[in-house]
CSV table of C-alpha atoms in Angstrom, one decimal:
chain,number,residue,atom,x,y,z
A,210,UNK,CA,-18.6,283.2,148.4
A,211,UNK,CA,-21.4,282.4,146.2
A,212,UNK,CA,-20.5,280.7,143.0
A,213,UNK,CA,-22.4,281.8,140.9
A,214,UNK,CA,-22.7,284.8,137.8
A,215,UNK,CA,-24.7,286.5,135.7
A,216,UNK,CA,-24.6,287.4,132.5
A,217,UNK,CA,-27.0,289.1,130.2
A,218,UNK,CA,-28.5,287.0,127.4
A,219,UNK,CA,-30.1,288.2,124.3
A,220,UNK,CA,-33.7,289.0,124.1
A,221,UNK,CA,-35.8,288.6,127.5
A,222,UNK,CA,-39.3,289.7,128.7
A,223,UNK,CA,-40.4,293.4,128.5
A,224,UNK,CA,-39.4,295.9,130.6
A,225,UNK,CA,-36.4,293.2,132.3
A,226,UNK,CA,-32.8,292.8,131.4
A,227,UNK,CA,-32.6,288.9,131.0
A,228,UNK,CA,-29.7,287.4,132.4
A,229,UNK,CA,-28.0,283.7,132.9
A,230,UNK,CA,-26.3,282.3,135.7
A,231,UNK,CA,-23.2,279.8,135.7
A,232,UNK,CA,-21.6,277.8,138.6
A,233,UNK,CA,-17.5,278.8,138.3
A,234,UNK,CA,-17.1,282.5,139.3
A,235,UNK,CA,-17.2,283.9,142.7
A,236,UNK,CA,-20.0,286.5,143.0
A,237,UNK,CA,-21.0,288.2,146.3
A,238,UNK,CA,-20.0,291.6,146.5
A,239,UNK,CA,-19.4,294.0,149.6
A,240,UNK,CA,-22.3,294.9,151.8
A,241,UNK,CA,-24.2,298.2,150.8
A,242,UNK,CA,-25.8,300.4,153.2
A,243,UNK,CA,-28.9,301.1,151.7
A,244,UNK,CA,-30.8,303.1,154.8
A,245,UNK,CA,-29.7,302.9,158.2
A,246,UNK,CA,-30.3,305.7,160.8
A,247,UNK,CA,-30.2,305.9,164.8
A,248,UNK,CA,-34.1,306.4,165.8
A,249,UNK,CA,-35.7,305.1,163.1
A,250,UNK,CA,-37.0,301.8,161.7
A,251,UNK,CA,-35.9,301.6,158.1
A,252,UNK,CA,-37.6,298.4,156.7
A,253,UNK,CA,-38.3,296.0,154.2
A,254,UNK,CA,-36.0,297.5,151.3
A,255,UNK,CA,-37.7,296.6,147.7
A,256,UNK,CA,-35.1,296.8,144.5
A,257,UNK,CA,-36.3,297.7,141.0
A,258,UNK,CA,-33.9,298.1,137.9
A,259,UNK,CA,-34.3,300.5,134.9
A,260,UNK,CA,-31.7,299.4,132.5
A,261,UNK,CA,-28.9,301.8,134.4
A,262,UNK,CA,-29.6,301.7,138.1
A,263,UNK,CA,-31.9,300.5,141.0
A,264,UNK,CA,-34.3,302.0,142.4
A,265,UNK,CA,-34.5,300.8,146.2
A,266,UNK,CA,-37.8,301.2,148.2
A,267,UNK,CA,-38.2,301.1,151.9
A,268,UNK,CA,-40.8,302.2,154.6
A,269,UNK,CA,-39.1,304.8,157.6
A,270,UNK,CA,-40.0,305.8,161.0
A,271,UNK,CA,-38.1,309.0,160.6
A,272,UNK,CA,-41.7,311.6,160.4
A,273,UNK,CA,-43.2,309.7,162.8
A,274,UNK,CA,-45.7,308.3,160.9
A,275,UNK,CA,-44.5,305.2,158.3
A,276,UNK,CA,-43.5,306.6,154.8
A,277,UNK,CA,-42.1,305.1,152.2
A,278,UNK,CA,-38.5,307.0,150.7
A,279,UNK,CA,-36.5,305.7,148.1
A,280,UNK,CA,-32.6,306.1,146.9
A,281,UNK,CA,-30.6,304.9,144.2
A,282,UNK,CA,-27.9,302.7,143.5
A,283,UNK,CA,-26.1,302.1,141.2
A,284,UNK,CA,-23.6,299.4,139.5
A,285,UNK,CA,-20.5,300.6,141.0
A,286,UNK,CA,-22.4,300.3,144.6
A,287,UNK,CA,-22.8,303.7,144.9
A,288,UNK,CA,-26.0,305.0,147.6
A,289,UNK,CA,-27.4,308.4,146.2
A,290,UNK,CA,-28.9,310.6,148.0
A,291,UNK,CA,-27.3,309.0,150.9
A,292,UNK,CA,-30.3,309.8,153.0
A,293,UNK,CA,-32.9,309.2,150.4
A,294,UNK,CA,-36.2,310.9,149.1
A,295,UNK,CA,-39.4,310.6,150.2
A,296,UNK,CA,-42.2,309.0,148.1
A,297,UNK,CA,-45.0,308.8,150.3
A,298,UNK,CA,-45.7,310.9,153.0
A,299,UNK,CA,-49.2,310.9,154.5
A,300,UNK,CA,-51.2,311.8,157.4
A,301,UNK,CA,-50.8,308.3,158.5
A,302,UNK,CA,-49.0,304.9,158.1
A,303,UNK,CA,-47.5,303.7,154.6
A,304,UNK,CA,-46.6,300.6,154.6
A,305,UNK,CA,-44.9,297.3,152.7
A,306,UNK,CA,-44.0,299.2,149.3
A,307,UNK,CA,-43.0,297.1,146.1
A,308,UNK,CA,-41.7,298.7,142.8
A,309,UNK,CA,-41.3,297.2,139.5
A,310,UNK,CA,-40.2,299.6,136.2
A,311,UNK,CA,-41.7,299.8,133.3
A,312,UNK,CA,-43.3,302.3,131.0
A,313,UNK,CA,-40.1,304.4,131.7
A,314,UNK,CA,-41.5,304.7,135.1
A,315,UNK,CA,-40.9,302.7,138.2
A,316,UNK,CA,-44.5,302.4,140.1
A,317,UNK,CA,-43.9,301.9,143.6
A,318,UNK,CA,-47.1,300.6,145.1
A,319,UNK,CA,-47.8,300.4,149.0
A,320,UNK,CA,-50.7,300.2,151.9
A,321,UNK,CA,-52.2,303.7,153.4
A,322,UNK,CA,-54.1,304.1,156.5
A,323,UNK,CA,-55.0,308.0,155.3
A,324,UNK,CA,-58.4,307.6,155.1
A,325,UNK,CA,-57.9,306.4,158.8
A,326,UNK,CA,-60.7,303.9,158.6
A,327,UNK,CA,-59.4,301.0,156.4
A,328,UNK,CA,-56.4,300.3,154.7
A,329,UNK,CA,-56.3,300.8,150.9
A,330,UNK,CA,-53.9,300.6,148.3
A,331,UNK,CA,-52.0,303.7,146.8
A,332,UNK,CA,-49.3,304.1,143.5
A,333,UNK,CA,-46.9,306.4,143.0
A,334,UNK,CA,-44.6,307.3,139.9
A,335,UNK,CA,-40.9,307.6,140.1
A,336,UNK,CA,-38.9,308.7,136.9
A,337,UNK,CA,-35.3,307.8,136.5
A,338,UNK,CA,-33.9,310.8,136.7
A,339,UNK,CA,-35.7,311.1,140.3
A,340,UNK,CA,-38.4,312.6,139.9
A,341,UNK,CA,-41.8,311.5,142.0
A,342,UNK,CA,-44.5,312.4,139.6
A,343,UNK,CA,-46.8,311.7,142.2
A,344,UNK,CA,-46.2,313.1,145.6
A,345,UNK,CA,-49.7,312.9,147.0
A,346,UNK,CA,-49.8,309.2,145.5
A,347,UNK,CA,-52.7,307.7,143.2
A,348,UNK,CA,-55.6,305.6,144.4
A,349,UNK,CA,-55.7,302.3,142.9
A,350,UNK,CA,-57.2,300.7,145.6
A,351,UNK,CA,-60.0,302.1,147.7
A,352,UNK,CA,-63.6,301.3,149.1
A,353,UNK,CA,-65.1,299.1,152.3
A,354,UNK,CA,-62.9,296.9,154.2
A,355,UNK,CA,-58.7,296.4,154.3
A,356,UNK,CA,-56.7,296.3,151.7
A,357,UNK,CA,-53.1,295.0,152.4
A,358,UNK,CA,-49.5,293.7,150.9
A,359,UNK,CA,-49.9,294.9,147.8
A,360,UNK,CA,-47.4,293.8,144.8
A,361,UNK,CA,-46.9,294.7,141.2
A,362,UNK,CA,-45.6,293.1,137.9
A,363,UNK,CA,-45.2,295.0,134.6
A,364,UNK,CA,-45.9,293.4,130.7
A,365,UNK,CA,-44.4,295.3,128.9
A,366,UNK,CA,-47.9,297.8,128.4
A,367,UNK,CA,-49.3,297.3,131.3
A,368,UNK,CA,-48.5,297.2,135.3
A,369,UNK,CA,-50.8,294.8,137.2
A,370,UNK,CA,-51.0,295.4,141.0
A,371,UNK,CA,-52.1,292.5,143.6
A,372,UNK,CA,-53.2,293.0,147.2
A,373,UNK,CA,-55.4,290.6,149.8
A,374,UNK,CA,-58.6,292.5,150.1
A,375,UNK,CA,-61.0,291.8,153.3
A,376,UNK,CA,-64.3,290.2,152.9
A,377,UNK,CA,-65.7,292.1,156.1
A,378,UNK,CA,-66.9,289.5,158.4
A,379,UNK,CA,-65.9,286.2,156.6
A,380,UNK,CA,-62.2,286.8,155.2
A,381,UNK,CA,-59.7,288.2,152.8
A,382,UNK,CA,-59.9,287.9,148.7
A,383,UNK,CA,-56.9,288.2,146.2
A,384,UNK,CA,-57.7,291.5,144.1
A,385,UNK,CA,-55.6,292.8,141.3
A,386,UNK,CA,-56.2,296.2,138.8
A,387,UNK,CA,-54.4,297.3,135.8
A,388,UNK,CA,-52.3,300.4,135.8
A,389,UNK,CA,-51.0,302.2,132.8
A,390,UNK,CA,-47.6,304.3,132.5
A,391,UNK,CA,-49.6,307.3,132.8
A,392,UNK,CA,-50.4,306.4,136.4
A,393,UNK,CA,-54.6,305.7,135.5
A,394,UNK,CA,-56.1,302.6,136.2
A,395,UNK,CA,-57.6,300.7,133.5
A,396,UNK,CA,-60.4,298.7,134.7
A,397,UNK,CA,-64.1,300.2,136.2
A,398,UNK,CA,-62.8,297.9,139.5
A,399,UNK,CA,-60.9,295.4,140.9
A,400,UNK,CA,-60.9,292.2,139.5
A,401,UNK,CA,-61.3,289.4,142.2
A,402,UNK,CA,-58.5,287.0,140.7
A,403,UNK,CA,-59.1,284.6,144.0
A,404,UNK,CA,-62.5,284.4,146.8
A,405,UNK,CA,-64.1,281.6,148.5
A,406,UNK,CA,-64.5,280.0,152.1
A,407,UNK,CA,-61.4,281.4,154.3
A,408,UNK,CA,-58.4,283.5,154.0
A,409,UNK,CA,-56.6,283.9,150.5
A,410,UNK,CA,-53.8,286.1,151.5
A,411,UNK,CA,-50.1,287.5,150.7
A,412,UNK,CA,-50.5,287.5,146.7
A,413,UNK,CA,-47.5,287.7,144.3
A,414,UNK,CA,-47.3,288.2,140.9
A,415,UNK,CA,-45.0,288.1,138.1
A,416,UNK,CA,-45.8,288.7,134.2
A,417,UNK,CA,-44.3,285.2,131.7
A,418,UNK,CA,-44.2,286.7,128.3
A,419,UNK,CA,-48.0,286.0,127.4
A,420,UNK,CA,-49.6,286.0,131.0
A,421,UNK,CA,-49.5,287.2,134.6
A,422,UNK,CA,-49.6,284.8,137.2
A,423,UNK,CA,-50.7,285.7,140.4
A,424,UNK,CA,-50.0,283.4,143.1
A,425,UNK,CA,-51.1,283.2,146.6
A,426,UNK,CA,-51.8,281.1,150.1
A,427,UNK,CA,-55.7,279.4,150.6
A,428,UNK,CA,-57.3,278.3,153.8
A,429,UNK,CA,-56.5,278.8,157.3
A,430,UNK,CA,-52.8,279.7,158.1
A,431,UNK,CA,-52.2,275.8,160.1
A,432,UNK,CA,-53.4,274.0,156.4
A,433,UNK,CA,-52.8,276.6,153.9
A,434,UNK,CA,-52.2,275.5,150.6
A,435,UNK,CA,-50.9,277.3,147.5
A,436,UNK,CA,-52.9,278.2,144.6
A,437,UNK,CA,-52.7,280.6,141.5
A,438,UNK,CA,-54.7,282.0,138.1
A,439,UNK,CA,-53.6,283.5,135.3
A,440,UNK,CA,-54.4,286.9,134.3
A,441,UNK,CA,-54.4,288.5,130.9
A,442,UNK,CA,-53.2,291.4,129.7
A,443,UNK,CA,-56.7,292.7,129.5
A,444,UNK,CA,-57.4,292.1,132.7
A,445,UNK,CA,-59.6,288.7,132.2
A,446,UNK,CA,-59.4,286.3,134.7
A,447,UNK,CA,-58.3,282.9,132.8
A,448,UNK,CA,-58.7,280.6,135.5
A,449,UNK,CA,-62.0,281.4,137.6
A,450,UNK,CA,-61.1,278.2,139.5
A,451,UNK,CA,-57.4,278.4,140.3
A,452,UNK,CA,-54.8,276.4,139.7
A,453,UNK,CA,-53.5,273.8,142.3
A,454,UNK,CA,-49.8,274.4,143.1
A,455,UNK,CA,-49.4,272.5,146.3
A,456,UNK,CA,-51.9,270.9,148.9
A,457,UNK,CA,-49.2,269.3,150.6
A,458,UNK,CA,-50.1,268.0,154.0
A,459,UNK,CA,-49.2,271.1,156.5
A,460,UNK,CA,-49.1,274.5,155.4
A,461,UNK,CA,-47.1,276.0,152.9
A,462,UNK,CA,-47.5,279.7,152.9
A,463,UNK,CA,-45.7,282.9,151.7
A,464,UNK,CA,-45.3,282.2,148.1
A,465,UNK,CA,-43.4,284.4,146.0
A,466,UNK,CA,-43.4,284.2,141.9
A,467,UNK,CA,-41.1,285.4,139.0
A,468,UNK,CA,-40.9,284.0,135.2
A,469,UNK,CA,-38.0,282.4,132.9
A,470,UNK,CA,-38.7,281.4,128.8
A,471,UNK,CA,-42.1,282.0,129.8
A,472,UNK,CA,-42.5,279.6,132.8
A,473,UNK,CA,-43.5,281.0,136.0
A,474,UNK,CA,-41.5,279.8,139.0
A,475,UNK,CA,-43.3,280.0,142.4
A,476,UNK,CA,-41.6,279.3,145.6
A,477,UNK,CA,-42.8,279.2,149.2
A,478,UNK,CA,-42.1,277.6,152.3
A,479,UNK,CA,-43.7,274.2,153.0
A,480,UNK,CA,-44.4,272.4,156.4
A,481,UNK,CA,-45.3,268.8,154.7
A,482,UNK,CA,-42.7,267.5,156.9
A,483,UNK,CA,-41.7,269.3,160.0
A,484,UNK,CA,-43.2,272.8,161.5
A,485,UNK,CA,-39.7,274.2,161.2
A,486,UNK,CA,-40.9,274.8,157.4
A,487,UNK,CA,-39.0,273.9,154.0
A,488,UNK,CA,-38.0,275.7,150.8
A,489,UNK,CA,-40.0,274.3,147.9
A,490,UNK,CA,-40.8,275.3,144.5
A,491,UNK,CA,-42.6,274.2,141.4
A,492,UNK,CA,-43.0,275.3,137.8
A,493,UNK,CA,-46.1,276.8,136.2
A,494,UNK,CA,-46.5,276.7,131.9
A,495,UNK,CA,-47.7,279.1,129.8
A,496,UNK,CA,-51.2,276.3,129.7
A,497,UNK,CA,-51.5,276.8,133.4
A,498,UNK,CA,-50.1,272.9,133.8
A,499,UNK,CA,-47.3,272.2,136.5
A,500,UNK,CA,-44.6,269.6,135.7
A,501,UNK,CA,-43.7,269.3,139.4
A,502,UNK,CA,-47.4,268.5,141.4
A,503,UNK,CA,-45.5,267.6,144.2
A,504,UNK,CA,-43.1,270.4,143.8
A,505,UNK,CA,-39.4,270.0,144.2
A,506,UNK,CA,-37.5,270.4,147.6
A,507,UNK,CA,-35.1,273.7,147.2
A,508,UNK,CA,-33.7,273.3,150.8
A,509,UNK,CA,-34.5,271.4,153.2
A,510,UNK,CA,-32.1,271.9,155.9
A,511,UNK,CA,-33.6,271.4,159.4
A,512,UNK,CA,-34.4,275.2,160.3
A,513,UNK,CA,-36.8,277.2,159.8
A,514,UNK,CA,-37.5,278.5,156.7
A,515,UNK,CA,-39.4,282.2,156.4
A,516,UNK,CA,-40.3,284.5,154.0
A,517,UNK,CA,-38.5,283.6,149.9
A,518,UNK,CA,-38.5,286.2,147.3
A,519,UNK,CA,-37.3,285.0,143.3
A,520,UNK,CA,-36.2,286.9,140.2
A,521,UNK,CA,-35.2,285.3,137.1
A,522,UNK,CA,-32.8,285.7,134.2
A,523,UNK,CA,-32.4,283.6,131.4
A,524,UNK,CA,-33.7,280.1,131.9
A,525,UNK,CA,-32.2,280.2,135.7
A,526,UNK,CA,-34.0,282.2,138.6
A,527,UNK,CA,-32.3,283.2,141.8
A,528,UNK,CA,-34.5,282.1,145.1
A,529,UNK,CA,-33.3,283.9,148.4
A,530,UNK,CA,-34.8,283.6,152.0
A,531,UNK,CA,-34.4,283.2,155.6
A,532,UNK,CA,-32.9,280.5,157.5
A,533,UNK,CA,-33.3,280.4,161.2
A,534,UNK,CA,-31.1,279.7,164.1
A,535,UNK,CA,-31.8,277.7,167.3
A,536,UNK,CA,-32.9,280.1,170.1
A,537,UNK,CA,-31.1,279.1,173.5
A,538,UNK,CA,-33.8,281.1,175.3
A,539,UNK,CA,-37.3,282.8,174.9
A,540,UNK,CA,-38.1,284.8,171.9
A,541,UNK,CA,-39.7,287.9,173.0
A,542,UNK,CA,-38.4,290.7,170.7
A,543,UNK,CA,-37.8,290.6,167.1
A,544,UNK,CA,-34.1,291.2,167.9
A,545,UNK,CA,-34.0,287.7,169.7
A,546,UNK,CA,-34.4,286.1,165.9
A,547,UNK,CA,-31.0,285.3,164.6
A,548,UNK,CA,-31.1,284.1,161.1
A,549,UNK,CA,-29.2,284.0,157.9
A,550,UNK,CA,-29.6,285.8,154.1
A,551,UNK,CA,-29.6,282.5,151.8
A,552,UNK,CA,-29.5,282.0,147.8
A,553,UNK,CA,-29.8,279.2,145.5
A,554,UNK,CA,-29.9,278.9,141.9
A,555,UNK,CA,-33.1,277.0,140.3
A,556,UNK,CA,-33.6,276.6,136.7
A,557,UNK,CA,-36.7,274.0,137.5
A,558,UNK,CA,-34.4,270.5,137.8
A,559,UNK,CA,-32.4,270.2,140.7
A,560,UNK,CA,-31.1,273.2,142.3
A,561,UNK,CA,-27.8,274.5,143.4
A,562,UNK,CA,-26.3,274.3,146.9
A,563,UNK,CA,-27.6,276.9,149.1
A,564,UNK,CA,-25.3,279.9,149.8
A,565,UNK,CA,-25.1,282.0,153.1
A,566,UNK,CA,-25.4,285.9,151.6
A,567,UNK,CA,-25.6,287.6,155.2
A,568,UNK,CA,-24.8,285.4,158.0
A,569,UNK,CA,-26.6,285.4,161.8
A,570,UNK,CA,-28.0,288.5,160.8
A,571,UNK,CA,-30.9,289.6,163.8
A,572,UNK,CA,-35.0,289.6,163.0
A,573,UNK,CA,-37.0,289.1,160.3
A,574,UNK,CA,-35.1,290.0,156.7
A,575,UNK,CA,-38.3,290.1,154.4
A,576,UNK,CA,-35.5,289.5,151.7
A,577,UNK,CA,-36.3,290.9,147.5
A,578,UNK,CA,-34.1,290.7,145.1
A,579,UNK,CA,-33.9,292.5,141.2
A,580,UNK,CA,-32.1,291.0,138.2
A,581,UNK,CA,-30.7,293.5,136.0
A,582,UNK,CA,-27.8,294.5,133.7
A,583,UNK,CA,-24.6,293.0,134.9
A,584,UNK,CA,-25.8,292.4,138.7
A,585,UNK,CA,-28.9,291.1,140.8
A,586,UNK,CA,-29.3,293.3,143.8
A,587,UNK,CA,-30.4,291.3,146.8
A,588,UNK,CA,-31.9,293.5,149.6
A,589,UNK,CA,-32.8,292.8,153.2
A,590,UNK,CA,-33.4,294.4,156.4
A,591,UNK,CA,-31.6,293.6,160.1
A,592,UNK,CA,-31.9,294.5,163.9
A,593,UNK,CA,-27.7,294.7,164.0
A,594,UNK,CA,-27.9,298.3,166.0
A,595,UNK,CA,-31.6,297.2,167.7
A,596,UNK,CA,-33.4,299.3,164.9
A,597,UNK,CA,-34.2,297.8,161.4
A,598,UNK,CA,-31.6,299.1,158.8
A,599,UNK,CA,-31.6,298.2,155.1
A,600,UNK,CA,-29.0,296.3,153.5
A,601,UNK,CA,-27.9,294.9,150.4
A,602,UNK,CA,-25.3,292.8,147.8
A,603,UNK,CA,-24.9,292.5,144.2
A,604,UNK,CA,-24.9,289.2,143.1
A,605,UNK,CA,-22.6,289.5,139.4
A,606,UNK,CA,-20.3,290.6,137.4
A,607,UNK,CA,-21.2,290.0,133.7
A,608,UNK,CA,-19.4,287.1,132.2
């Protein structure tokens, strides 16, 4: 089993329990079924903790059309309502939700193809006693071209969402708004935290204690790079020329952010050495300085790497992904991928020894994890019945 706990710590950013992890107890818990039902794809499960429970997001085939439901879990494991409520449901697709609480709201964001020309980005407001105070959603995104894979970080006043936003014609931006509790957004428009010559795409943010930092992929997908800015709580852009994470030689793409005492950890994969991709992360100051400019190797194991996800406590973050197995034979359906849940700890210096959470577990996992009270909740999604199903683990028990 993992060896590894948590344990809260005093203080910690706003709107997060903070928590510390040590090396000596075991701490993987049973599986949970978070959604799984015959017929119908139930995908990319998103966790978000309120101080008493999680709330667990997901996109489901079961209309038809893609909507986004929710459920609950809660500390003992338990799955209620068992079948889960619905957050989203439009005329059309709803897709890749993320949640974060704050406000004493969790606002679960996601892309919507109801205006059935382009993509935009919509908000709701789930309470935690269950209530969705927005059932027809909130436009927070909307105009020309796509908007798509939106995420959201709260400061403690404020939520700021993050989405890639298409330049018609010539490529994709990174564009971010603030939200309040109350659901309104508080800028005239988008702020365009990222533009410029090719692609900047799959944007994640996470708030440090005086800053967000929004981090993302530049440049074509076989030499991207990873960049970020800092935004303030007012919504200025602080750096109109971003901030140089890694430009590595390769790619290194889906990066994924959270923050510790006020340094932002960003991890992503990295191909500097082999197109079966690494793990690799690097530190980010309040300043916008890194200490690690040519980042440190999380794992390095020769398979493929795909898709991290990171959540912090105190001083020590949690980094999760996917590791790949060889494929004897063609790979033609997403159920031909067989790869395993993994975890780590990092607290910046070296990090711990990688950790197998769900083993040979089939297609992509698009892993998340929360941090929260006694227990991190990592979440995935698998092909184990030939339909995606949602599943989870608590990482704990308080020391």
């Amino acid at each position: 089993m993992l060896a590894f706990a948590l344990a809260l710590a005093a203080g910690g950013c706003a709107g997060a329990d903070r928590a510390r992890f040590s090396a000596d107890r075991p701490v993987v818990g049973p599986e949970i079924v978070v959604s799984a039902r015959p017929q119908h794809e139930e995908e990319d499960p998103v966790p978000s903790w309120d101080g008493s429970r999680y709330l667990v997001v997901w996109q489901t085939t079961r209309r038809g059309p893609s909507d986004v439901y929710g459920t609950w879990v809660d500390p003992a494991g338990r799955v209620e309502p068992r079948d889960g409520f619905p957050i989203a449901e439009a005329a059309s697709d709803t897709l890749f939700p993320d949640a974060v609480f704050g406000g004493g709201v969790h606002l679960v964001v996601w892309q919507d193809l109801r205006s059935r020309r382009n993509w935009e980005i919509y908000a709701a407001r789930v309470t935690p006693d269950g209530a969705v105070r927005d059932p027809d959603g909130l436009a927070i995104g909307a105009g020309p071209g796509n908007r798509r894979y939106p995420r959201v970080a709260w400061s403690g006043r404020v939520f700021l969402a993050v989405w890639m936003q298409e330049r018609p014609g010539s490529g994709w931006d990174v564009a971010a708004i603030r939200v309040g509790a109350d659901g309104r957004t508080l800028d005239p428009a988008e702020v365009i935290v990222a533009s410029g010559p090719g692609d900047q795409a799959r944007p994640a943010v996470a708030w440090t204690g005086r800053t967000f930092v929004v981090t993302w992929m530049t440049g074509p997908p076989e030499s991207a790079d990873i960049a970020a800015a800092r935004v303030g709580e007012d919504g200025t852009l602080l750096d109109p020329d971003p901030l140089v994470v890694s430009s590595a030689p390769g790619a290194q793409r889906y990066p994924a952010v959270a923050a510790a005492d006020g340094t932002a950890l960003i991890v992503w994969i990295d191909g500097r050495a082999s197109d079966r991709f690494a793990l690799y992360g690097a530190r980010l100051d309040a300043d916008g300085r890194s200490p690690d400019p040519e980042g440190v190797p999380l794992s390095t194991a020769p398979r493929l790497h795909m898709f991290p996800a990171v959540a912090c406590g105190s001083g020590t973050c949690l980094v999760v992904w996917e590791e790949e197995h060889p494929s004897a034979g063609p790979i033609t359906r997403v159920t031909d991928v067989v790869r395993d849940v993994m975890a780590l700890r990092w607290s910046g210096g070296a990090p711990g020894v990688p950790r197998v959470l769900a083993p040979a577990a089939r297609g992509n996992h698009f892993t998340r994890v929360a941090v929260g009270g006694d227990r991190a909740l990592v979440a995935w999604k698998d092909y184990r019945s030939g339909l995606a199903g949602g599943f989870g683990r608590f990482v704990g028990p308080l020391e």
